[in-house]
Tab-separated table of C-alpha atoms in Angstrom:
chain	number	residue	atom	x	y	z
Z	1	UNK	CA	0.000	0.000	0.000
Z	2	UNK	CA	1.318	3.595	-0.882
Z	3	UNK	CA	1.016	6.472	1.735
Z	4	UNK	CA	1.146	9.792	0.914
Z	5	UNK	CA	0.829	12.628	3.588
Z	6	UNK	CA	0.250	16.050	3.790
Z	7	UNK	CA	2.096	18.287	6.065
Z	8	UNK	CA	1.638	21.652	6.996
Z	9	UNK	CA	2.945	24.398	4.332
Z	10	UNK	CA	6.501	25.211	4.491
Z	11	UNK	CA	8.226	21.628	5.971
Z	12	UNK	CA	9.983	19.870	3.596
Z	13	UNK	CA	9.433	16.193	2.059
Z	14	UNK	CA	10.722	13.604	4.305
Z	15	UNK	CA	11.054	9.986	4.368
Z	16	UNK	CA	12.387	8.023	1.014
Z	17	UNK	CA	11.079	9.514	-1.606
Z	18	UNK	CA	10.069	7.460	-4.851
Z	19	UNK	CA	12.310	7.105	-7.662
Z	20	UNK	CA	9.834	8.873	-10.196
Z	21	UNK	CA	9.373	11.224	-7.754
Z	22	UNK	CA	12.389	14.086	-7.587
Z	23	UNK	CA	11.032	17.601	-5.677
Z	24	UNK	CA	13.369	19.772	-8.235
Z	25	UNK	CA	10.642	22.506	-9.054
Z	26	UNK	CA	11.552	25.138	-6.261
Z	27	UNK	CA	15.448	25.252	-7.273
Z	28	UNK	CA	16.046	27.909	-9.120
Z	29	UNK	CA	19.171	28.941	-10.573
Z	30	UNK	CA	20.005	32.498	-11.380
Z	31	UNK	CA	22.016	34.083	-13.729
Z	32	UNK	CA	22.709	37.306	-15.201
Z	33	UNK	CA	19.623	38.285	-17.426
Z	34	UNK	CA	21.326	37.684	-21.273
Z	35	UNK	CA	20.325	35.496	-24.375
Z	36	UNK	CA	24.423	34.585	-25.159
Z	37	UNK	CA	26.047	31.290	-24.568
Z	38	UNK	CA	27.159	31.778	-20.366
Z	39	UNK	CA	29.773	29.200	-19.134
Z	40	UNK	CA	31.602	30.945	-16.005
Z	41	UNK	CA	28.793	28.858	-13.577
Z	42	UNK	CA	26.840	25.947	-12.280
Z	43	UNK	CA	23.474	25.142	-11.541
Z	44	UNK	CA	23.072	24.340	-8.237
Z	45	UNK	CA	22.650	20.966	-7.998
Z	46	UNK	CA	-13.872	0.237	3.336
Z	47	UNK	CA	-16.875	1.638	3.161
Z	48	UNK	CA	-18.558	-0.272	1.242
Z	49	UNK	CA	-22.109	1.975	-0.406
Z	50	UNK	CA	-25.299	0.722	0.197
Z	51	UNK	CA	-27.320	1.680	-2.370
Z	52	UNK	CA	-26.770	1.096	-6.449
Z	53	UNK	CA	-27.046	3.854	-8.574
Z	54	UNK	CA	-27.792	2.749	-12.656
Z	55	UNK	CA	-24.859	4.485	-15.019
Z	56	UNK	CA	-26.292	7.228	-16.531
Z	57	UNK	CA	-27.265	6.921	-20.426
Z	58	UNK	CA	-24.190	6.692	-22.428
Z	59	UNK	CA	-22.537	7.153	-25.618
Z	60	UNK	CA	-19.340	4.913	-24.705
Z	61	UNK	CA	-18.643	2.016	-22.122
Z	62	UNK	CA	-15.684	-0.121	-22.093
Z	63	UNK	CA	-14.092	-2.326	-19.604
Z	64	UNK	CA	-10.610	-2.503	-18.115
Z	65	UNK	CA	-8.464	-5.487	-17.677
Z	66	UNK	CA	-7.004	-7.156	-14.374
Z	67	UNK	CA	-3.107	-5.753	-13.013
Z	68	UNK	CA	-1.601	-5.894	-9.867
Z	69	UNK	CA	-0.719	-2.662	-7.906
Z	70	UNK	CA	3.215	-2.600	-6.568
Z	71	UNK	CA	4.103	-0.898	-3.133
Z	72	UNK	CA	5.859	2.358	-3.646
Z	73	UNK	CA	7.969	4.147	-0.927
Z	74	UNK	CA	6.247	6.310	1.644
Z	75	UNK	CA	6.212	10.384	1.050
Z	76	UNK	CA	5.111	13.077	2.741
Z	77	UNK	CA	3.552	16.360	0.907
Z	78	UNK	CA	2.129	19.344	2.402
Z	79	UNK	CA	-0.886	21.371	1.934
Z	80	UNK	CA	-2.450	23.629	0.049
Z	81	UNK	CA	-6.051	25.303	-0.140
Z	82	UNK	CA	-5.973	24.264	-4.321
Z	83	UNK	CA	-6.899	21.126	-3.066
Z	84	UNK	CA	-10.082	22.323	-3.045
Z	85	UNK	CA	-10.833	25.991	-4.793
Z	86	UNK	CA	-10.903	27.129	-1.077
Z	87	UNK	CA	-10.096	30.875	-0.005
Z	88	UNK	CA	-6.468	31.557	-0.996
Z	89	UNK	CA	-5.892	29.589	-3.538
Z	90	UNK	CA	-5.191	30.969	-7.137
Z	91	UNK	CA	-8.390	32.303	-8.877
Z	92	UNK	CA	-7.159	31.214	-12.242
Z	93	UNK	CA	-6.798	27.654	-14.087
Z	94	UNK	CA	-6.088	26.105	-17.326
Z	95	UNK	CA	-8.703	26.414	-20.354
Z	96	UNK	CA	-9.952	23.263	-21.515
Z	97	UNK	CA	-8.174	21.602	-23.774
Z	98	UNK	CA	-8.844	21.607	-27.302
Z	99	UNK	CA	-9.578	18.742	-30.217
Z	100	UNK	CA	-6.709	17.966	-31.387
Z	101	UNK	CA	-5.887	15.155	-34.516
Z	102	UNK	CA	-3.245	13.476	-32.356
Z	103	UNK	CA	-3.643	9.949	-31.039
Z	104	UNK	CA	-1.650	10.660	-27.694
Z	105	UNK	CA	-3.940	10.980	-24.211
Z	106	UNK	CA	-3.808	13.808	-22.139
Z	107	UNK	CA	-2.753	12.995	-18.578
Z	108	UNK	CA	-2.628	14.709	-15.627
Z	109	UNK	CA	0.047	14.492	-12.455
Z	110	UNK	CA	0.457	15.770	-9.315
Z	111	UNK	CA	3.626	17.968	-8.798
Z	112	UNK	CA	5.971	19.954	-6.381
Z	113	UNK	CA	6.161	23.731	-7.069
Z	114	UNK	CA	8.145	26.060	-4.346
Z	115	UNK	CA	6.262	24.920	-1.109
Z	116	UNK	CA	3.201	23.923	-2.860
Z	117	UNK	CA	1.856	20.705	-5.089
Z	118	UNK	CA	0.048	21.149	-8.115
Z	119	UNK	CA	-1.307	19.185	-11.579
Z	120	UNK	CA	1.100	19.017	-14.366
Z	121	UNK	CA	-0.051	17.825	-17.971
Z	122	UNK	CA	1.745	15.315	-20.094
Z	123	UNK	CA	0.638	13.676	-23.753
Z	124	UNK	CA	0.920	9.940	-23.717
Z	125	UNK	CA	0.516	6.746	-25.948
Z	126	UNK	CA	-1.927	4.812	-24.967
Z	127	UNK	CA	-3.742	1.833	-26.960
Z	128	UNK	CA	-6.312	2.752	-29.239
Z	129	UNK	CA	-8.486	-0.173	-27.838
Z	130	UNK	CA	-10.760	1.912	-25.223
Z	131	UNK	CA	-12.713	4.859	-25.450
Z	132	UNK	CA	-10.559	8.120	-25.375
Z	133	UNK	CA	-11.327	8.623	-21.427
Z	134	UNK	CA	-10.867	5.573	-20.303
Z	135	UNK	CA	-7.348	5.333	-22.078
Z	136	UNK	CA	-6.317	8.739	-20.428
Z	137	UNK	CA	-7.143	7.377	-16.935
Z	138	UNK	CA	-5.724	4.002	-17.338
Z	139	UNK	CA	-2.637	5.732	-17.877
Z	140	UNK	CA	-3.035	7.816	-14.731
Z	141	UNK	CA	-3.843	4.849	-12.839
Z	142	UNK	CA	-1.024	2.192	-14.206
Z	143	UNK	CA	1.897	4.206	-15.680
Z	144	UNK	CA	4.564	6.201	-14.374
Z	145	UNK	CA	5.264	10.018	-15.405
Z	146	UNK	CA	7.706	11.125	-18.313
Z	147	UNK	CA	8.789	13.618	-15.805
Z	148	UNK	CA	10.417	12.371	-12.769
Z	149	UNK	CA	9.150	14.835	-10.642
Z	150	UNK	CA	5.442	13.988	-10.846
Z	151	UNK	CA	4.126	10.970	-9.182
Z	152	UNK	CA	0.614	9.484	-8.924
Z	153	UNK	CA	-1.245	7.976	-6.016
Z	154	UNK	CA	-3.423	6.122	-7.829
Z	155	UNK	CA	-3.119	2.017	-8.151
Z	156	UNK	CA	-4.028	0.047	-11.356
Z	157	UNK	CA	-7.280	-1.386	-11.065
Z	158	UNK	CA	-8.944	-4.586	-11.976
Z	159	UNK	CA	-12.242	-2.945	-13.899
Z	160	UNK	CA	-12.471	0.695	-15.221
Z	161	UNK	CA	-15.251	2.140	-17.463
Z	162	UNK	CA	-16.110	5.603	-18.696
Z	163	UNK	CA	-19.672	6.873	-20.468
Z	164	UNK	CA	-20.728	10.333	-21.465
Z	165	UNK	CA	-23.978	11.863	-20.860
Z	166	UNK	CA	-25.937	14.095	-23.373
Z	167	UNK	CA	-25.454	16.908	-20.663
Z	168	UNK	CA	-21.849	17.313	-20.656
Z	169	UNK	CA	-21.718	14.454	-17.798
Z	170	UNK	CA	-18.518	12.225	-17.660
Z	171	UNK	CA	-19.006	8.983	-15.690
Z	172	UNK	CA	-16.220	7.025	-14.272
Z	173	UNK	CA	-16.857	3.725	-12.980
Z	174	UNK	CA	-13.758	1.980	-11.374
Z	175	UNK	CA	-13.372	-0.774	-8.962
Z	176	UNK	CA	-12.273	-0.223	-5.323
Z	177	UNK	CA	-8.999	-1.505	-5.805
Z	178	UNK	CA	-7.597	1.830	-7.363
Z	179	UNK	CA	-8.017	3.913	-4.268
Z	180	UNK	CA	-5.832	1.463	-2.667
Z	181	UNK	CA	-3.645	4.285	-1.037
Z	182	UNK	CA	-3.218	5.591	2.578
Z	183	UNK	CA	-3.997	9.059	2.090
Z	184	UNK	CA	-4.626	12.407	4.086
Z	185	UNK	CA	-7.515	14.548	3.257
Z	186	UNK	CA	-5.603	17.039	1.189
Z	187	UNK	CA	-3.347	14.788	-1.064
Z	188	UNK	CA	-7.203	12.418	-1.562
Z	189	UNK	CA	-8.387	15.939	-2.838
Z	190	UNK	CA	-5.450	16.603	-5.000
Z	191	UNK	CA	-5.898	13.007	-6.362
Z	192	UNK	CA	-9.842	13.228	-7.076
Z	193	UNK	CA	-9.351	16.524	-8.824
Z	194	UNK	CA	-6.105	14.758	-11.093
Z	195	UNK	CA	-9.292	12.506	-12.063
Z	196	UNK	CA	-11.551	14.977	-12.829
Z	197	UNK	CA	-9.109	17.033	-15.082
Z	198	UNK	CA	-7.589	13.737	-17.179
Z	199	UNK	CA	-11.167	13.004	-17.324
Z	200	UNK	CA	-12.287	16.193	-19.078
Z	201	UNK	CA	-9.100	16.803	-21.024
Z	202	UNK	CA	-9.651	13.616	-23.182
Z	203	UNK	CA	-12.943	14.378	-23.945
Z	204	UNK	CA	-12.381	17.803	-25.029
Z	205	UNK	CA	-9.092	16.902	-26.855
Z	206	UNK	CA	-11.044	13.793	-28.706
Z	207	UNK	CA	-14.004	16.161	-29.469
Z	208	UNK	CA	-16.454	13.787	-27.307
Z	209	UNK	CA	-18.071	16.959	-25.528
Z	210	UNK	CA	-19.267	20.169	-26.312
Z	211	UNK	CA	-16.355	22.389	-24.317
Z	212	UNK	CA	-18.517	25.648	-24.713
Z	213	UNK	CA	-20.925	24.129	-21.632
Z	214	UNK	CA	-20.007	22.909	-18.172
Z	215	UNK	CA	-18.616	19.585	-18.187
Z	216	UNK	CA	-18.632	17.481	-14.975
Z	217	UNK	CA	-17.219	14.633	-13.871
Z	218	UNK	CA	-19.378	11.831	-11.453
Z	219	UNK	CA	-17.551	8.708	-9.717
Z	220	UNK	CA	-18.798	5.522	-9.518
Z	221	UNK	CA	-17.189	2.694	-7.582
Z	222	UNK	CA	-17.888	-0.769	-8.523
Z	223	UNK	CA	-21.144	0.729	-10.001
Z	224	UNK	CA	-22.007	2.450	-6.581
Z	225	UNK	CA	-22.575	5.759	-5.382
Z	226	UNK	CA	-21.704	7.462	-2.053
Z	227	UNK	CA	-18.792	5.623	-1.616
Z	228	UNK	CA	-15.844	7.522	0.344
Z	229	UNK	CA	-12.483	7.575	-1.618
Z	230	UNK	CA	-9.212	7.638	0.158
Z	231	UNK	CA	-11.366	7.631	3.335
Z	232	UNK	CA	-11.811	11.490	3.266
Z	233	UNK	CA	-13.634	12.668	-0.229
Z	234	UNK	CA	-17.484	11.607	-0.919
Z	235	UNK	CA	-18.367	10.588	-4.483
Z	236	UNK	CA	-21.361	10.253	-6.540
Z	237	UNK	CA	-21.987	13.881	-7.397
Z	238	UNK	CA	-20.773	15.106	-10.479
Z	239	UNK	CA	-17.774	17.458	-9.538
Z	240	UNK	CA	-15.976	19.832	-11.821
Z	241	UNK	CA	-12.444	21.424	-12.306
Z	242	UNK	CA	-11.046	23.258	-9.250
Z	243	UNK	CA	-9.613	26.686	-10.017
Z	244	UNK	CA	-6.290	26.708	-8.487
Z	245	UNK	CA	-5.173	23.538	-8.959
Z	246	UNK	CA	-3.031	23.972	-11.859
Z	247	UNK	CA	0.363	24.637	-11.964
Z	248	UNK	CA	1.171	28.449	-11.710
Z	249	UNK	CA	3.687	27.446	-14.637
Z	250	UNK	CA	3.502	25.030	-17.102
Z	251	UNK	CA	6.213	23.703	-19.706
Z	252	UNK	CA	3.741	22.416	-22.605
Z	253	UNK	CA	6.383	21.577	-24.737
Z	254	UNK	CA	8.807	19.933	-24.846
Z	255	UNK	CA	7.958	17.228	-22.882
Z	256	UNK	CA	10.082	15.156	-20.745
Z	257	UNK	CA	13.025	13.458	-22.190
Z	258	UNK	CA	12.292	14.307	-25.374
Z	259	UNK	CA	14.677	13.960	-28.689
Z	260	UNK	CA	14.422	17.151	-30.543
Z	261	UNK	CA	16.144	18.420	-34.229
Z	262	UNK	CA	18.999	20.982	-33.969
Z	263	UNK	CA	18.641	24.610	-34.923
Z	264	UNK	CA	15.221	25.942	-33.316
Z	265	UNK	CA	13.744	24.466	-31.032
Z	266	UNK	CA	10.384	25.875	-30.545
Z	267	UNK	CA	9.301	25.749	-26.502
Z	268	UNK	CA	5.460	26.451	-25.313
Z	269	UNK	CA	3.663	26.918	-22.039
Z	270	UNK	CA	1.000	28.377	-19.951
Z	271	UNK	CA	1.342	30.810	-17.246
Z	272	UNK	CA	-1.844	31.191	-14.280
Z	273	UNK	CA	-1.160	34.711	-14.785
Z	274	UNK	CA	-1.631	36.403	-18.011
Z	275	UNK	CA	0.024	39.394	-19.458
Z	276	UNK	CA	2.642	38.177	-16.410
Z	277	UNK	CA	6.751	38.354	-16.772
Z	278	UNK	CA	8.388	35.183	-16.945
Z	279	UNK	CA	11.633	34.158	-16.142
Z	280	UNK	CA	13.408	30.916	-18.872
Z	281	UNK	CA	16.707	29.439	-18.314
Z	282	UNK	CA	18.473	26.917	-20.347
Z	283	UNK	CA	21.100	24.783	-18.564
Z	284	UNK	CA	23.748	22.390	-20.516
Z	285	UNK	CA	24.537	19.467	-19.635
Z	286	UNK	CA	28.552	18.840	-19.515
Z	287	UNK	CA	31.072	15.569	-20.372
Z	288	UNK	CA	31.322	15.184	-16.844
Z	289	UNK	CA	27.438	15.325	-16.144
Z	290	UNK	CA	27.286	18.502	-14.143
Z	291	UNK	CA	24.488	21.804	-15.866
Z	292	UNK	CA	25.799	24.869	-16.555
Z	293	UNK	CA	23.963	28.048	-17.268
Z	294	UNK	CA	23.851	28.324	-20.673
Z	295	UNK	CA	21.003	30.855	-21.989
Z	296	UNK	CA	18.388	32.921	-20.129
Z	297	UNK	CA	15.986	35.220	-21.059
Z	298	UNK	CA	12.669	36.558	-20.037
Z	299	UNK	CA	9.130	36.895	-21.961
Z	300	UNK	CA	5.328	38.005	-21.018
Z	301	UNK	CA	2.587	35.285	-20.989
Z	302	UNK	CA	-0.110	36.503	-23.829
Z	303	UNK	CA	-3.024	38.315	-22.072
Z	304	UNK	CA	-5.348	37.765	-24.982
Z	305	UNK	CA	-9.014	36.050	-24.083
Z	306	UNK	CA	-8.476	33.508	-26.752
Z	307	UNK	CA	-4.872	31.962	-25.278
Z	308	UNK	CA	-4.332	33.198	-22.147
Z	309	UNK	CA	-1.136	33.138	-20.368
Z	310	UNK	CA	0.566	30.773	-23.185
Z	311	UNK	CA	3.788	31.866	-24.117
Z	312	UNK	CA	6.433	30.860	-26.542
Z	313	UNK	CA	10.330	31.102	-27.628
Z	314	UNK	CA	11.927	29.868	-30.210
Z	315	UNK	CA	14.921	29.233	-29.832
Z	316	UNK	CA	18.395	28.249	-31.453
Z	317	UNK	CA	20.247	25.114	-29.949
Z	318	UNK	CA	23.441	23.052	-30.901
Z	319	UNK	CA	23.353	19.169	-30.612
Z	320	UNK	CA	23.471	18.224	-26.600
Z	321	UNK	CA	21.684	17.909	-23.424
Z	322	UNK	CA	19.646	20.595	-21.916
Z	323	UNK	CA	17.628	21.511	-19.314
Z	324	UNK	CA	14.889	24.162	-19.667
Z	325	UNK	CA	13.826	26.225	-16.674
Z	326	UNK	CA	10.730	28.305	-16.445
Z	327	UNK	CA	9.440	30.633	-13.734
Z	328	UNK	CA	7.256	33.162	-13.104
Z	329	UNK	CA	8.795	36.765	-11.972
Z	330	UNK	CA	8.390	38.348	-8.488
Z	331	UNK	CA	6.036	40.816	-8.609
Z	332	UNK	CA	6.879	42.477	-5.678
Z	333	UNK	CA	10.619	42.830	-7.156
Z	334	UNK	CA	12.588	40.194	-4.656
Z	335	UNK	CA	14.083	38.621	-7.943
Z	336	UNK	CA	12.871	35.514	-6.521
Z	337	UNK	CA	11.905	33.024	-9.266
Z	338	UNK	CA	7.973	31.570	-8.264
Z	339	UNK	CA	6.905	28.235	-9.249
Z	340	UNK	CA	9.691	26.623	-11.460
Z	341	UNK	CA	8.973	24.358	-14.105
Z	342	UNK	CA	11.424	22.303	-15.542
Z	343	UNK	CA	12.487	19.778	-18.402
Z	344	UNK	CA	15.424	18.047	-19.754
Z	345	UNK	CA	15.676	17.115	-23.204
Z	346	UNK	CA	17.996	16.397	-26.198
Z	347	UNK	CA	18.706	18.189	-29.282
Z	348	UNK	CA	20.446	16.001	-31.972
């Protein structure tokens, strides 16, 4: 069984930590404010419900097969009122994702960020077999993260099913084994709401729902309502996307260990704050495996209604290993760098 636990903002992760699992997002490296090559430094391194509820009508229903969860380490994580869209959390959140021609499922992961933990998006395979929600959350529930400093509480289970209502209504059916994870109240809200956005995000990206209405996401277990996941969260009502619980910064592309052509390399995002400064870093990776500052830069998420926050570069790289760093700018003019993103990939 894995057990994650919250503690109370500010302490640090404790206990061994999983290997997917790296807290890297609140390490930011700063260097002299330039877009030329820089080489003089270093980065620093069981209820059980009692009354049945039918599915509601559906357009699509498919089945799961049977895997075994595997034990993970124990880690700790502390809170945050995103969990849950209360007071003091961020007001914004990511738009809905749009249909898109690709094959790959959209997937969504819980993440460090400074003190805080938010949900990170990645693209995945996944088999063309299932319906385009159930793929998503199979993945959620059975694979690992590109990026090793994600992680997912959620355990493969032995039966999983997804159906779509004509009123914008996702449901999830999934057996009891998936919640199979010691949890505290605000990681089990964390890990409902990573449902409910992987949810929505493949239907919108497969073009299953009409993204210009509410869209909502209701939990079945075993085909039963009220049942209590994580022994702390209620299900059977529909629920919908928290504001807040996206990441403040968010490297769309390019994903995690990618293998990218020299000469430009084109890098996207999204920012929670639009028309915002943002800080971007690349580090290079040496013979001798150490990163050293290599480019840097700032740009300004777009403030326009139809792509908010999203921001872009473009920019020119030589064969090697890189690691791309992107943070939001201090308001409040600290020069602190807020809520680092990172990935490492290759350019051939």
């Amino acid at each position: 069984m894995r057990c994650w636990k919250s503690r109370p903002s500010g302490d640090r992760l404790t206990g061994p930590r999983p290997h997917h699992f790296t807290a890297r997002k609140d390490r930011a490296t700063r260097v002299p404010e330039t877009a030329t090559p820089l080489t003089s430094r270093r980065a620093a391194p069981r209820f059980r419900p009692q009354r049945l509820l039918g599915l509601l009508p559906a357009f699509l229903l498919l089945t799961g097969c049977i895997a075994d969860p595997s034990p993970e380490p124990n880690l700790t994580a502390n809170s945050s009122p995103a969990a849950t869209g209360s007071p003091g959390a961020p007001s914004t959140s990511a738009p809905l994702e749009t249909t898109q021609s690709s094959n790959k499922a959209p997937v969504y992961w819980i993440g460090r960020s400074n003190s805080n933990v938010f949900l990170y998006r990645e693209f995945r395979d996944v088999p063309a077999q299932e319906n385009p929600v159930t793929r998503a959350l199979r993945a959620m529930m059975s694979e690992k993260p590109l990026d090793p400093d994600f992680f997912t509480p959620w355990q493969n289970p032995e039966k999983l099913a997804s159906s779509i209502s004509g009123k914008n209504v996702i449901t999830v059916d999934v057996s009891e084994d998936a919640f199979n994870s010691n949890l505290d109240a605000d990681m089990a809200g964390r890990a409902i709401q990573q449902l409910v956005f992987t949810a929505t995000a493949a239907a919108a990206s497969s073009g299953l729902i009409d993204s210009g209405q509410q869209i909502q996401v209701r939990i079945l277990v075993d085909s039963h309502t009220d049942y209590v996941a994580f022994n702390h969260v209620q299900l059977g009502a529909p629920m919908s996307r928290s504001n807040g619980m996206v990441a403040p910064v968010w490297i769309i592309d390019p994903q995690e260990g990618t293998d990218l052509a020299g000469g430009s390399v084109k890098i996207s995002g999204r920012s929670t704050v639009p028309g915002g400064k943002l800080r971007w870093q690349i580090l290079r990776a040496e013979a001798n495996g150490d990163k050293s500052p290599y480019l840097t830069g700032e740009t300004t998420a777009a403030a326009e209604a139809a792509q908010p926050g999203l921001f872009t570069l473009a920019l020119s790289l030589s064969a090697g290993s890189y690691e791309l760093r992107v943070s939001q700018v201090d308001a409040a003019g600290s020069g602190q760098e807020l809520n680092v993103d990172s990935r490492n990939f290759k350019v051939r």
